[in-house]
CSV table of C-alpha atoms in Angstrom, one decimal:
chain,number,residue,atom,x,y,z
I,1,MET,CA,-55.8,18.5,49.6
I,2,SER,CA,-56.7,21.7,51.4
I,3,ASP,CA,-55.9,24.1,48.6
I,4,THR,CA,-58.4,22.4,46.3
I,5,ALA,CA,-61.2,22.5,48.9
I,6,ASP,CA,-63.2,25.3,47.1
I,7,LEU,CA,-62.6,23.7,43.7
I,8,ARG,CA,-65.0,21.4,42.0
I,9,ALA,CA,-63.4,18.2,40.6
I,10,VAL,CA,-64.4,17.6,37.0
I,11,LEU,CA,-61.9,14.8,36.2
I,12,GLU,CA,-60.9,12.2,38.8
I,13,PRO,CA,-57.6,10.4,38.5
I,14,ALA,CA,-59.2,7.5,36.6
I,15,ASP,CA,-60.8,10.0,34.2
I,16,VAL,CA,-57.4,11.5,33.5
I,17,ALA,CA,-55.9,8.1,32.8
I,18,ARG,CA,-58.8,7.2,30.5
I,19,ALA,CA,-58.7,10.5,28.6
I,20,LEU,CA,-54.9,10.0,27.9
I,21,SER,CA,-55.4,6.4,26.8
I,22,ARG,CA,-58.2,7.6,24.4
I,23,ILE,CA,-56.0,10.4,23.0
I,24,ALA,CA,-53.2,7.8,22.4
I,25,HIS,CA,-55.7,5.6,20.5
I,26,GLU,CA,-57.0,8.5,18.5
I,27,ILE,CA,-53.5,9.5,17.5
I,28,ASP,CA,-52.8,6.0,16.4
I,29,GLU,CA,-56.0,5.9,14.4
I,30,ARG,CA,-55.7,9.4,12.8
I,31,THR,CA,-52.1,9.1,11.9
I,32,LYS,CA,-52.7,5.5,10.6
I,33,GLY,CA,-49.9,4.0,12.6
I,34,ALA,CA,-47.4,6.5,11.1
I,35,ASP,CA,-43.8,5.9,12.4
I,36,ASP,CA,-42.7,9.5,12.1
I,37,ILE,CA,-44.6,10.8,15.2
I,38,VAL,CA,-42.8,13.2,17.6
I,39,LEU,CA,-44.6,14.3,20.8
I,40,LEU,CA,-43.6,17.7,22.2
I,41,GLY,CA,-45.0,18.8,25.5
I,42,ILE,CA,-45.3,22.5,26.4
I,43,PRO,CA,-43.8,23.0,29.9
I,44,THR,CA,-44.6,22.5,32.6
I,45,ARG,CA,-47.5,20.1,32.7
I,46,GLY,CA,-47.6,19.5,29.0
I,47,VAL,CA,-44.3,17.7,29.2
I,48,ALA,CA,-45.5,15.1,31.7
I,49,LEU,CA,-48.7,14.6,29.7
I,50,ALA,CA,-46.6,14.1,26.5
I,51,GLN,CA,-44.5,11.5,28.2
I,52,ARG,CA,-47.6,9.6,29.4
I,53,VAL,CA,-49.3,9.7,25.9
I,54,ALA,CA,-46.0,8.6,24.3
I,55,GLN,CA,-45.8,5.7,26.7
I,56,ARG,CA,-49.4,4.6,25.9
I,57,LEU,CA,-48.8,5.1,22.1
I,58,ALA,CA,-45.6,3.0,22.4
I,59,GLU,CA,-47.6,0.2,23.9
I,60,ILE,CA,-50.2,0.4,21.0
I,61,GLN,CA,-47.6,0.6,18.2
I,62,ALA,CA,-45.0,-1.6,19.9
I,63,HIS,CA,-42.1,0.8,19.2
I,64,ALA,CA,-40.7,3.8,21.1
I,65,ILE,CA,-42.2,7.2,20.4
I,66,PRO,CA,-39.8,10.2,20.5
I,67,VAL,CA,-40.9,12.7,23.1
I,68,GLY,CA,-39.5,16.0,24.1
I,69,SER,CA,-40.4,19.5,25.4
I,70,LEU,CA,-40.8,22.9,23.8
I,71,ASP,CA,-40.5,26.1,25.8
I,72,ILE,CA,-42.4,29.0,24.3
I,73,THR,CA,-41.3,31.7,26.7
I,74,MET,CA,-39.2,33.6,24.2
I,75,TYR,CA,-42.1,33.6,21.7
I,76,ARG,CA,-44.9,34.8,24.0
I,77,ASP,CA,-46.9,37.8,22.8
I,78,ASP,CA,-47.2,39.1,26.4
I,79,LEU,CA,-43.5,38.9,27.2
I,80,ARG,CA,-43.2,42.6,27.5
I,81,LEU,CA,-46.2,42.9,29.9
I,82,LYS,CA,-44.6,40.9,32.7
I,83,LYS,CA,-41.3,40.6,34.5
I,84,ALA,CA,-38.7,38.7,32.6
I,85,ARG,CA,-39.3,35.0,33.3
I,86,ALA,CA,-36.9,32.1,33.7
I,87,LEU,CA,-36.8,29.8,30.7
I,88,LEU,CA,-38.1,26.3,30.8
I,89,PRO,CA,-36.4,23.3,29.2
I,90,THR,CA,-36.5,22.7,25.5
I,91,GLU,CA,-35.5,19.2,24.5
I,92,ILE,CA,-35.9,18.2,20.9
I,93,PRO,CA,-35.5,14.4,20.4
I,94,ALA,CA,-32.3,13.3,18.6
I,95,GLY,CA,-34.1,12.6,15.3
I,96,GLY,CA,-35.3,16.3,15.0
I,97,ILE,CA,-38.6,17.4,13.7
I,98,ASP,CA,-38.0,17.8,10.0
I,99,ASP,CA,-40.6,15.9,7.9
I,100,LYS,CA,-42.1,14.5,11.1
I,101,THR,CA,-45.6,14.5,12.4
I,102,VAL,CA,-45.3,16.7,15.5
I,103,ILE,CA,-48.0,16.6,18.1
I,104,LEU,CA,-47.9,19.4,20.6
I,105,VAL,CA,-49.2,18.5,24.0
I,106,ASP,CA,-50.5,20.9,26.6
I,107,ASP,CA,-52.7,20.7,29.7
I,108,VAL,CA,-55.3,23.4,29.0
I,109,LEU,CA,-56.4,25.0,25.7
I,110,PHE,CA,-57.7,28.5,26.5
I,111,SER,CA,-57.0,31.7,24.4
I,112,GLY,CA,-54.8,29.8,21.9
I,113,ARG,CA,-51.9,32.2,22.4
I,114,THR,CA,-49.6,29.6,23.8
I,115,VAL,CA,-50.2,27.4,20.8
I,116,ARG,CA,-49.6,30.3,18.5
I,117,ALA,CA,-46.2,30.9,20.2
I,118,ALA,CA,-45.4,27.2,20.0
I,119,LEU,CA,-46.0,27.2,16.2
I,120,ASP,CA,-43.6,30.1,15.9
I,121,ALA,CA,-41.0,28.3,18.0
I,122,LEU,CA,-41.4,25.1,15.9
I,123,GLY,CA,-40.8,27.1,12.7
I,124,ASP,CA,-37.4,28.2,14.0
I,125,ILE,CA,-36.4,24.6,14.9
I,126,GLY,CA,-37.3,22.9,11.7
I,127,ARG,CA,-40.1,22.1,9.2
I,128,PRO,CA,-42.4,19.3,10.4
I,129,ARG,CA,-44.5,17.5,7.8
I,130,MET,CA,-47.6,18.2,9.9
I,131,VAL,CA,-48.3,19.7,13.3
I,132,GLN,CA,-51.2,18.6,15.5
I,133,LEU,CA,-52.4,19.6,18.9
I,134,ALA,CA,-53.5,17.4,21.9
I,135,VAL,CA,-54.8,18.9,25.1
I,136,LEU,CA,-56.2,17.4,28.3
I,137,VAL,CA,-58.8,20.1,28.7
I,138,ASP,CA,-60.4,22.5,26.2
I,139,ARG,CA,-62.1,25.3,28.1
I,140,GLY,CA,-63.1,27.5,25.2
I,141,HIS,CA,-62.8,31.3,24.9
I,142,ARG,CA,-60.4,31.2,22.0
I,143,GLU,CA,-58.8,34.5,20.9
I,144,LEU,CA,-57.1,33.1,17.8
I,145,PRO,CA,-58.2,30.7,15.0
I,146,ILE,CA,-56.7,27.6,16.7
I,147,ARG,CA,-58.3,24.3,17.6
I,148,ALA,CA,-57.2,21.0,19.1
I,149,ASP,CA,-57.0,17.7,17.1
I,150,TYR,CA,-57.2,15.6,20.3
I,151,VAL,CA,-59.2,16.7,23.4
I,152,GLY,CA,-59.3,14.8,26.7
I,153,LYS,CA,-62.4,16.8,27.9
I,154,ASN,CA,-64.3,19.7,26.5
I,155,LEU,CA,-65.1,21.8,29.5
I,156,PRO,CA,-67.4,24.8,28.9
I,157,THR,CA,-66.4,27.5,31.4
I,158,SER,CA,-67.1,31.1,32.1
I,159,LEU,CA,-64.2,33.6,32.0
I,160,ARG,CA,-64.7,34.1,35.7
I,161,GLU,CA,-63.8,30.5,36.4
I,162,SER,CA,-60.3,29.1,36.7
I,163,VAL,CA,-59.2,25.6,35.5
I,164,ARG,CA,-56.5,23.8,37.4
I,165,VAL,CA,-54.9,20.6,36.1
I,166,GLN,CA,-52.9,18.5,38.7
I,167,LEU,CA,-50.6,15.7,37.7
I,168,ILE,CA,-48.8,13.1,39.9
I,169,GLU,CA,-45.4,14.3,38.5
I,170,HIS,CA,-45.9,17.9,39.8
I,171,ASP,CA,-48.7,17.8,42.4
I,172,GLY,CA,-48.8,14.3,43.8
I,173,GLU,CA,-52.1,13.3,42.3
I,174,ASP,CA,-54.1,13.5,39.1
I,175,GLY,CA,-57.2,15.7,38.7
I,176,VAL,CA,-58.9,18.6,36.9
I,177,TYR,CA,-60.7,21.2,39.0
I,178,VAL,CA,-62.8,24.2,38.2
I,179,GLY,CA,-63.1,27.1,40.7
I,180,THR,CA,-64.0,30.8,40.7
I,181,ALA,CA,-61.0,32.9,39.8
I,182,GLY,CA,-59.7,34.8,42.8
I,183,ALA,CA,-61.7,32.6,45.2
X,1,MET,CA,-32.0,45.3,39.1
X,2,GLN,CA,-32.1,47.4,35.9
X,3,HIS,CA,-28.3,47.4,35.1
X,4,LEU,CA,-25.5,44.9,35.3
X,5,LEU,CA,-22.5,46.9,36.6
X,6,SER,CA,-20.8,44.5,39.0
X,7,THR,CA,-20.9,40.9,40.0
X,8,ALA,CA,-21.0,42.1,43.6
X,9,ASP,CA,-24.7,43.0,42.9
X,10,LEU,CA,-25.6,39.4,42.0
X,11,THR,CA,-26.9,37.0,44.6
X,12,ARG,CA,-26.4,33.3,44.2
X,13,ASP,CA,-29.9,32.9,42.9
X,14,ASP,CA,-29.4,35.7,40.4
X,15,ALA,CA,-26.2,34.2,39.2
X,16,LEU,CA,-27.8,30.7,38.8
X,17,LEU,CA,-30.8,32.2,37.0
X,18,ILE,CA,-28.4,33.8,34.4
X,19,LEU,CA,-26.4,30.6,34.0
X,20,ASP,CA,-29.5,28.4,33.7
X,21,THR,CA,-31.0,30.8,31.1
X,22,ALA,CA,-27.7,30.8,29.2
X,23,ALA,CA,-27.7,27.0,29.2
X,24,GLU,CA,-31.1,27.0,27.5
X,25,LEU,CA,-30.1,29.7,25.1
X,26,ALA,CA,-26.9,27.8,24.2
X,27,GLN,CA,-29.1,25.4,22.2
X,28,ILE,CA,-29.9,28.2,19.8
X,29,SER,CA,-26.2,28.2,18.6
X,30,ASP,CA,-26.5,24.6,17.5
X,31,ARG,CA,-29.5,24.9,15.3
X,32,PRO,CA,-29.7,26.2,11.7
X,33,MET,CA,-32.0,29.2,12.7
X,34,LYS,CA,-29.9,31.0,15.3
X,35,LYS,CA,-32.5,33.6,16.1
X,36,LEU,CA,-35.2,34.4,18.6
X,37,PRO,CA,-37.8,37.1,18.2
X,38,THR,CA,-37.6,38.2,21.9
X,39,LEU,CA,-36.0,41.6,21.6
X,40,ARG,CA,-37.5,42.6,18.3
X,41,GLY,CA,-37.8,46.4,18.0
X,42,ARG,CA,-35.3,47.0,20.9
X,43,THR,CA,-32.1,49.0,20.3
X,44,VAL,CA,-28.8,48.0,21.9
X,45,VAL,CA,-25.9,50.4,21.6
X,46,ASN,CA,-22.3,49.0,21.9
X,47,LEU,CA,-20.5,52.0,23.3
X,48,PHE,CA,-16.8,51.1,23.2
X,49,TYR,CA,-14.2,53.6,24.3
X,50,GLU,CA,-11.5,50.9,24.4
X,51,ASP,CA,-10.4,48.5,21.7
X,52,SER,CA,-12.1,45.1,21.9
X,53,THR,CA,-12.5,42.2,19.6
X,54,ARG,CA,-14.3,39.3,21.3
X,55,THR,CA,-16.4,41.3,23.8
X,56,ARG,CA,-17.9,43.7,21.2
X,57,ILE,CA,-18.5,40.9,18.7
X,58,SER,CA,-19.9,38.7,21.4
X,59,PHE,CA,-22.4,41.3,22.6
X,60,GLU,CA,-23.3,42.1,19.0
X,61,ALA,CA,-23.9,38.5,18.1
X,62,ALA,CA,-25.9,38.0,21.3
X,63,ALA,CA,-28.1,41.0,20.7
X,64,LYS,CA,-28.7,40.0,17.0
X,65,ARG,CA,-29.6,36.5,18.0
X,66,LEU,CA,-32.4,38.0,20.1
X,67,SER,CA,-33.5,40.1,17.1
X,68,ALA,CA,-32.5,43.5,18.7
X,69,ASP,CA,-31.2,46.3,16.5
X,70,VAL,CA,-27.5,46.9,17.2
X,71,ILE,CA,-25.7,50.2,16.9
X,72,ASN,CA,-21.9,50.0,17.2
X,73,PHE,CA,-20.1,53.0,18.5
X,74,SER,CA,-16.4,53.1,18.9
X,75,ALA,CA,-14.6,56.1,20.2
X,76,LYS,CA,-12.2,56.1,17.3
X,77,GLY,CA,-13.8,57.9,14.4
X,78,SER,CA,-16.6,59.4,16.4
X,79,SER,CA,-17.2,62.8,18.0
X,80,VAL,CA,-15.3,61.6,21.1
X,81,SER,CA,-12.0,62.2,19.2
X,82,LYS,CA,-13.3,65.8,18.8
X,83,GLY,CA,-13.6,66.0,22.5
X,84,GLU,CA,-17.2,65.1,23.2
X,85,SER,CA,-17.9,64.2,26.8
X,86,LEU,CA,-19.5,61.0,28.1
X,87,LYS,CA,-22.5,63.0,29.1
X,88,ASP,CA,-23.1,64.5,25.7
X,89,THR,CA,-22.6,61.1,24.1
X,90,ALA,CA,-25.1,59.7,26.5
X,91,LEU,CA,-27.7,62.4,25.8
X,92,THR,CA,-27.3,61.6,22.1
X,93,LEU,CA,-28.0,57.9,22.7
X,94,GLN,CA,-31.0,58.8,24.9
X,95,ALA,CA,-32.4,61.0,22.1
X,96,MET,CA,-32.0,58.0,19.7
X,97,GLY,CA,-34.0,55.8,21.9
X,98,ALA,CA,-31.4,53.2,23.0
X,99,ASP,CA,-33.0,50.6,25.2
X,100,ALA,CA,-29.6,49.3,26.4
X,101,VAL,CA,-26.1,50.6,26.4
X,102,VAL,CA,-23.2,48.2,26.6
X,103,ILE,CA,-20.3,50.2,27.7
X,104,ARG,CA,-16.5,49.6,27.8
X,105,HIS,CA,-14.5,52.5,29.2
X,106,ALA,CA,-10.9,53.0,30.4
X,107,ALA,CA,-12.1,54.8,33.5
X,108,SER,CA,-13.3,52.6,36.4
X,109,GLY,CA,-16.8,53.6,37.3
X,110,ALA,CA,-17.8,55.0,33.9
X,111,PRO,CA,-20.7,52.5,33.6
X,112,HIS,CA,-21.9,53.4,37.1
X,113,ARG,CA,-21.8,57.1,36.3
X,114,LEU,CA,-23.8,56.4,33.1
X,115,ALA,CA,-26.4,54.3,34.9
X,116,HIS,CA,-27.0,56.7,37.8
X,117,SER,CA,-26.4,60.1,36.4
X,118,GLY,CA,-30.0,60.6,35.0
X,119,TRP,CA,-28.6,61.3,31.6
X,120,ILE,CA,-30.2,58.2,30.1
X,121,GLU,CA,-33.1,55.9,30.9
X,122,SER,CA,-31.5,52.9,29.2
X,123,THR,CA,-30.3,49.7,30.8
X,124,VAL,CA,-26.5,49.9,31.3
X,125,ILE,CA,-24.4,46.7,30.9
X,126,ASN,CA,-20.7,47.0,32.0
X,127,ALA,CA,-18.5,45.4,29.3
X,128,GLY,CA,-15.3,46.3,31.2
X,129,ASP,CA,-14.4,49.5,33.0
X,130,GLY,CA,-10.8,50.3,33.7
X,131,THR,CA,-9.3,48.0,36.2
X,132,HIS,CA,-12.6,47.6,38.0
X,133,GLU,CA,-15.0,45.0,36.7
X,134,HIS,CA,-16.1,42.9,33.7
X,135,PRO,CA,-19.2,41.1,34.9
X,136,THR,CA,-20.2,39.2,31.8
X,137,GLN,CA,-16.7,37.8,31.5
X,138,ALA,CA,-17.0,36.4,35.0
X,139,LEU,CA,-20.4,35.0,34.2
X,140,LEU,CA,-19.1,33.2,31.1
X,141,ASP,CA,-16.2,31.9,33.1
X,142,ALA,CA,-18.5,30.6,35.8
X,143,TYR,CA,-20.7,29.0,33.0
X,144,THR,CA,-17.6,27.3,31.5
X,145,LEU,CA,-16.4,26.1,35.0
X,146,ARG,CA,-19.9,24.8,35.9
X,147,LYS,CA,-20.1,22.9,32.6
X,148,HIS,CA,-16.8,21.2,33.0
X,149,LEU,CA,-16.7,20.7,36.8
X,150,ARG,CA,-20.4,20.3,37.7
X,151,ASP,CA,-22.0,18.9,34.5
X,152,GLY,CA,-23.7,22.3,34.0
X,153,ASP,CA,-25.9,22.1,37.1
X,154,GLY,CA,-26.1,23.9,40.4
X,155,ASP,CA,-23.3,26.1,41.8
X,156,LEU,CA,-19.6,25.7,42.2
X,157,ALA,CA,-19.5,24.8,45.9
X,158,GLY,CA,-16.1,23.5,46.9
X,159,ALA,CA,-14.4,24.0,43.4
X,160,ARG,CA,-10.8,25.3,43.6
X,161,ILE,CA,-10.0,28.0,41.1
X,162,THR,CA,-6.6,29.6,40.8
X,163,ILE,CA,-6.3,32.9,39.0
X,164,VAL,CA,-2.8,33.7,37.9
X,165,GLY,CA,-1.0,36.8,36.7
X,166,ASP,CA,-1.7,40.5,36.4
X,167,VAL,CA,-4.4,40.9,39.0
X,168,LEU,CA,-3.5,44.6,39.5
X,169,HIS,CA,-4.7,45.7,36.1
X,170,SER,CA,-7.4,43.0,35.7
X,171,ARG,CA,-11.1,43.7,35.8
X,172,VAL,CA,-11.7,40.1,35.0
X,173,ALA,CA,-10.0,39.0,38.3
X,174,ARG,CA,-12.1,41.2,40.5
X,175,SER,CA,-15.4,40.2,38.9
X,176,ASN,CA,-14.4,36.5,39.0
X,177,VAL,CA,-13.3,36.6,42.6
X,178,LEU,CA,-16.6,38.1,43.7
X,179,LEU,CA,-18.9,35.9,41.5
X,180,LEU,CA,-17.0,32.6,42.1
X,181,ASN,CA,-17.1,33.3,45.8
X,182,THR,CA,-20.9,33.9,45.6
X,183,LEU,CA,-21.2,30.6,43.9
X,184,GLY,CA,-19.3,28.8,46.7
X,185,ALA,CA,-15.9,28.3,45.0
X,186,HIS,CA,-12.5,28.7,46.7
X,187,VAL,CA,-10.5,31.2,44.7
X,188,THR,CA,-6.7,31.6,45.0
X,189,LEU,CA,-5.0,34.6,43.4
X,190,CYS,CA,-1.4,34.0,42.4
X,191,ALA,CA,0.8,36.8,41.2
X,192,PRO,CA,4.1,38.6,42.0
X,193,PRO,CA,3.5,41.1,44.9
X,194,THR,CA,3.9,44.0,42.5
X,195,LEU,CA,0.9,42.8,40.4
X,196,LEU,CA,-1.5,42.6,43.3
X,197,PRO,CA,-3.8,45.5,44.1
X,198,VAL,CA,-3.8,47.4,47.4
X,199,GLY,CA,-6.4,45.8,49.7
X,200,VAL,CA,-6.4,42.4,48.1
X,201,GLU,CA,-6.3,40.8,51.6
X,202,GLU,CA,-9.9,42.1,52.0
X,203,TRP,CA,-11.1,40.2,48.9
X,204,PRO,CA,-12.9,36.9,49.6
X,205,CYS,CA,-10.0,34.7,48.3
X,206,ALA,CA,-6.6,33.3,49.2
X,207,VAL,CA,-3.4,34.9,47.9
X,208,SER,CA,-0.2,33.1,46.9
X,209,TYR,CA,3.1,34.2,45.4
X,210,ALA,CA,4.2,30.6,44.4
X,211,LEU,CA,2.6,29.3,41.3
X,212,ASP,CA,3.5,25.6,41.6
X,213,GLN,CA,1.9,25.4,45.0
X,214,ALA,CA,-1.1,27.5,44.0
X,215,ILE,CA,-2.0,25.2,41.1
X,216,ALA,CA,-1.2,21.8,42.7
X,217,ASP,CA,-4.8,21.0,43.6
X,218,ALA,CA,-6.7,23.4,41.4
X,219,ASP,CA,-9.8,22.3,39.5
X,220,ALA,CA,-9.2,25.1,37.1
X,221,VAL,CA,-6.4,27.5,36.3
X,222,MET,CA,-7.2,30.9,34.9
X,223,MET,CA,-4.3,32.7,33.3
X,224,LEU,CA,-4.6,36.5,33.0
X,225,ARG,CA,-3.1,38.6,30.3
X,226,VAL,CA,-0.1,40.8,31.3
X,227,GLN,CA,-1.6,44.2,30.4
X,228,LEU,CA,1.5,45.9,29.1
X,229,GLU,CA,-0.6,48.8,27.8
X,230,ARG,CA,-1.7,49.7,31.3
X,231,MET,CA,1.8,49.4,32.8
X,232,ASN,CA,3.6,52.7,33.3
X,233,ALA,CA,6.3,51.3,35.6
X,234,SER,CA,8.4,48.1,35.9
X,235,PHE,CA,6.4,45.5,37.7
X,236,PHE,CA,8.8,42.6,37.0
X,237,PRO,CA,12.5,42.5,35.9
X,238,SER,CA,11.9,40.9,32.5
X,239,ALA,CA,9.3,39.2,30.4
X,240,HIS,CA,11.5,36.1,30.5
X,241,GLU,CA,11.6,36.0,34.3
X,242,TYR,CA,7.8,36.6,34.5
X,243,SER,CA,7.2,33.8,32.1
X,244,ARG,CA,9.5,31.5,34.0
X,245,ARG,CA,7.9,32.1,37.4
X,246,TYR,CA,4.3,32.9,36.5
X,247,GLY,CA,3.8,31.5,33.0
X,248,LEU,CA,2.0,28.2,32.3
X,249,ASP,CA,4.1,26.0,30.1
X,250,ALA,CA,3.7,22.4,29.1
X,251,GLN,CA,6.0,21.2,31.9
X,252,ARG,CA,3.9,23.0,34.6
X,253,MET,CA,0.7,21.9,33.0
X,254,SER,CA,1.8,18.2,33.3
X,255,THR,CA,1.9,18.6,37.1
X,256,LEU,CA,-1.8,19.6,37.2
X,257,PRO,CA,-4.5,17.0,38.3
X,258,THR,CA,-5.8,15.2,35.2
X,259,HIS,CA,-9.3,16.9,35.3
X,260,THR,CA,-8.0,20.4,35.6
X,261,ILE,CA,-9.0,22.8,32.9
X,262,VAL,CA,-7.0,25.8,31.7
X,263,MET,CA,-8.8,29.1,31.0
X,264,HIS,CA,-7.8,32.6,29.6
X,265,PRO,CA,-10.1,35.5,29.1
X,266,GLY,CA,-8.1,36.6,26.0
X,267,PRO,CA,-6.4,38.2,24.2
X,268,MET,CA,-3.4,36.0,25.0
X,269,ASN,CA,0.2,36.9,25.0
X,270,ARG,CA,1.5,33.5,23.8
X,271,GLY,CA,4.9,32.8,25.3
X,272,MET,CA,4.4,35.3,28.1
X,273,GLU,CA,1.7,34.1,30.6
X,274,ILE,CA,0.7,31.0,28.6
X,275,ALA,CA,2.8,28.9,26.3
X,276,ALA,CA,1.4,28.3,22.8
X,277,ASP,CA,1.2,24.5,23.2
X,278,VAL,CA,-0.7,24.9,26.5
X,279,ALA,CA,-3.2,27.4,24.9
X,280,ASP,CA,-3.8,24.8,22.1
X,281,SER,CA,-3.9,21.7,24.3
X,282,LYS,CA,-6.9,19.6,25.1
X,283,ARG,CA,-7.2,21.0,28.6
X,284,SER,CA,-7.6,24.5,27.2
X,285,VAL,CA,-11.2,25.7,27.1
X,286,ILE,CA,-10.2,29.1,25.8
X,287,VAL,CA,-12.1,28.9,22.5
X,288,GLU,CA,-15.1,27.4,24.3
X,289,GLN,CA,-15.1,30.4,26.6
X,290,VAL,CA,-15.8,32.6,23.6
X,291,SER,CA,-18.8,30.7,22.4
X,292,ASN,CA,-20.2,30.5,26.0
X,293,GLY,CA,-19.8,34.2,26.1
X,294,VAL,CA,-22.5,34.7,23.4
X,295,SER,CA,-25.0,32.5,25.4
X,296,VAL,CA,-24.3,34.3,28.7
X,297,ARG,CA,-24.7,37.7,27.1
X,298,MET,CA,-28.0,36.6,25.5
X,299,ALA,CA,-29.2,35.5,28.9
X,300,VAL,CA,-28.2,38.8,30.5
X,301,MET,CA,-29.9,40.9,27.8
X,302,TYR,CA,-33.0,38.8,27.8
X,303,LEU,CA,-33.3,39.0,31.6
X,304,LEU,CA,-32.7,42.7,31.7
X,305,LEU,CA,-34.6,43.8,28.6
X,306,GLY,CA,-37.1,41.0,27.7
X,307,GLY,CA,-39.8,41.7,30.2
X,308,ALA,CA,-41.7,44.7,31.6
X,309,GLU,CA,-39.1,44.7,34.3
X,310,SER,CA,-35.8,43.0,34.9
X,311,GLY,CA,-35.8,39.3,35.8
X,312,ILE,CA,-32.6,39.7,37.8
X,313,GLY,CA,-32.9,40.6,41.5
X,314,GLY,CA,-35.9,41.6,43.6
X,315,ASN,CA,-36.6,38.0,44.5
């Protein structure tokens, strides 16, 4: 793909698949096969990741895992700094999130502000028993006291670099790339 | 686009953005915590020079669900009854730091004047001006139509909508004709010739005087209120004759296609333009229109006020 020419691939398609499988196994192990798990992806790419992890987890646990999406636009702390944005879908599985183990899924963990907004959004929807965080890439540079429970790849970056996650569902192929911002 | 004054200002993409946003925000009404923090610290003034029940309450509920502070102003019991002008009222609102003014006024064009006079910097939302426009009503009607006729997705291309009754005095009709046309629907206005405005042939719609033909293949029939309070002359011989020729009763409703829905912007004159058993029938979506109104007004206020600049227009 030409628009990724000046980017350096850090995860190949097979690496992405392995990372997601490992996350599914870690979730199974850490939650001790709990049957109250709900996966919520943060749009846009978090939703596709949540669906893939849910599918793998369903194979491990041999029962369907509720999966949905959680839009955090209305809870962003930078809402007033940019033009009003279109909302993205929020779909909470039929069983709700009360007393469930909710695992938030996103593609990249950076400042932590998205996750902060997601926690606020969750609080308005219900009261989970526990909330955990799974990300494909943790690139560091946190601005809030937030950490991920499940990480596909820890990727030390400088603030000048940009991280791009591509997924088959959105971009035609899987991969994680690092480039110089503005390059 | 800083203000919402007319549905003529909305492109198809703008209208769909508002409807899609409203569809997401409608979920808020179904959950125990019916509130979003989005407009925290913003002040919305409901400036109502005319009586209103559902529009004012709907705007108030919408603003409160977005956590805005709401100040209700009605002309009765205010300095307006002492003769204060729109300009002086506007300067007062500006001094109080209103971020948005939702205005209903008996004079067509009052919201436009307020928005472009330089009196205030606030966003102005037209909640009905004279016999001109009522854009949020048209948006909630389009939302309701899309939900029933198109499963809540896309535009209204090819849908046949018949709007019946007092078009002359109706701001709802004008806003609806413009918006539904933008969304691709075929609109037919049906009214006695005395209740059609001058120049209606220039509107992007068909016009009919015969109700039975106009509703025969309609996907939706929208009944308008006969606005007796705006009538200073005889527009039809008697209420009974109007009702017989232009009212929707159970017998007429039975001739409609089975999927056709019946709408009314409210308040209804039961027994005049719509029979009570029609208004309460399963085909009637009149109560649903009211709840959709809250979602649509939330969407409009979020898109106009939520960001550093308006999310409507400029695409």
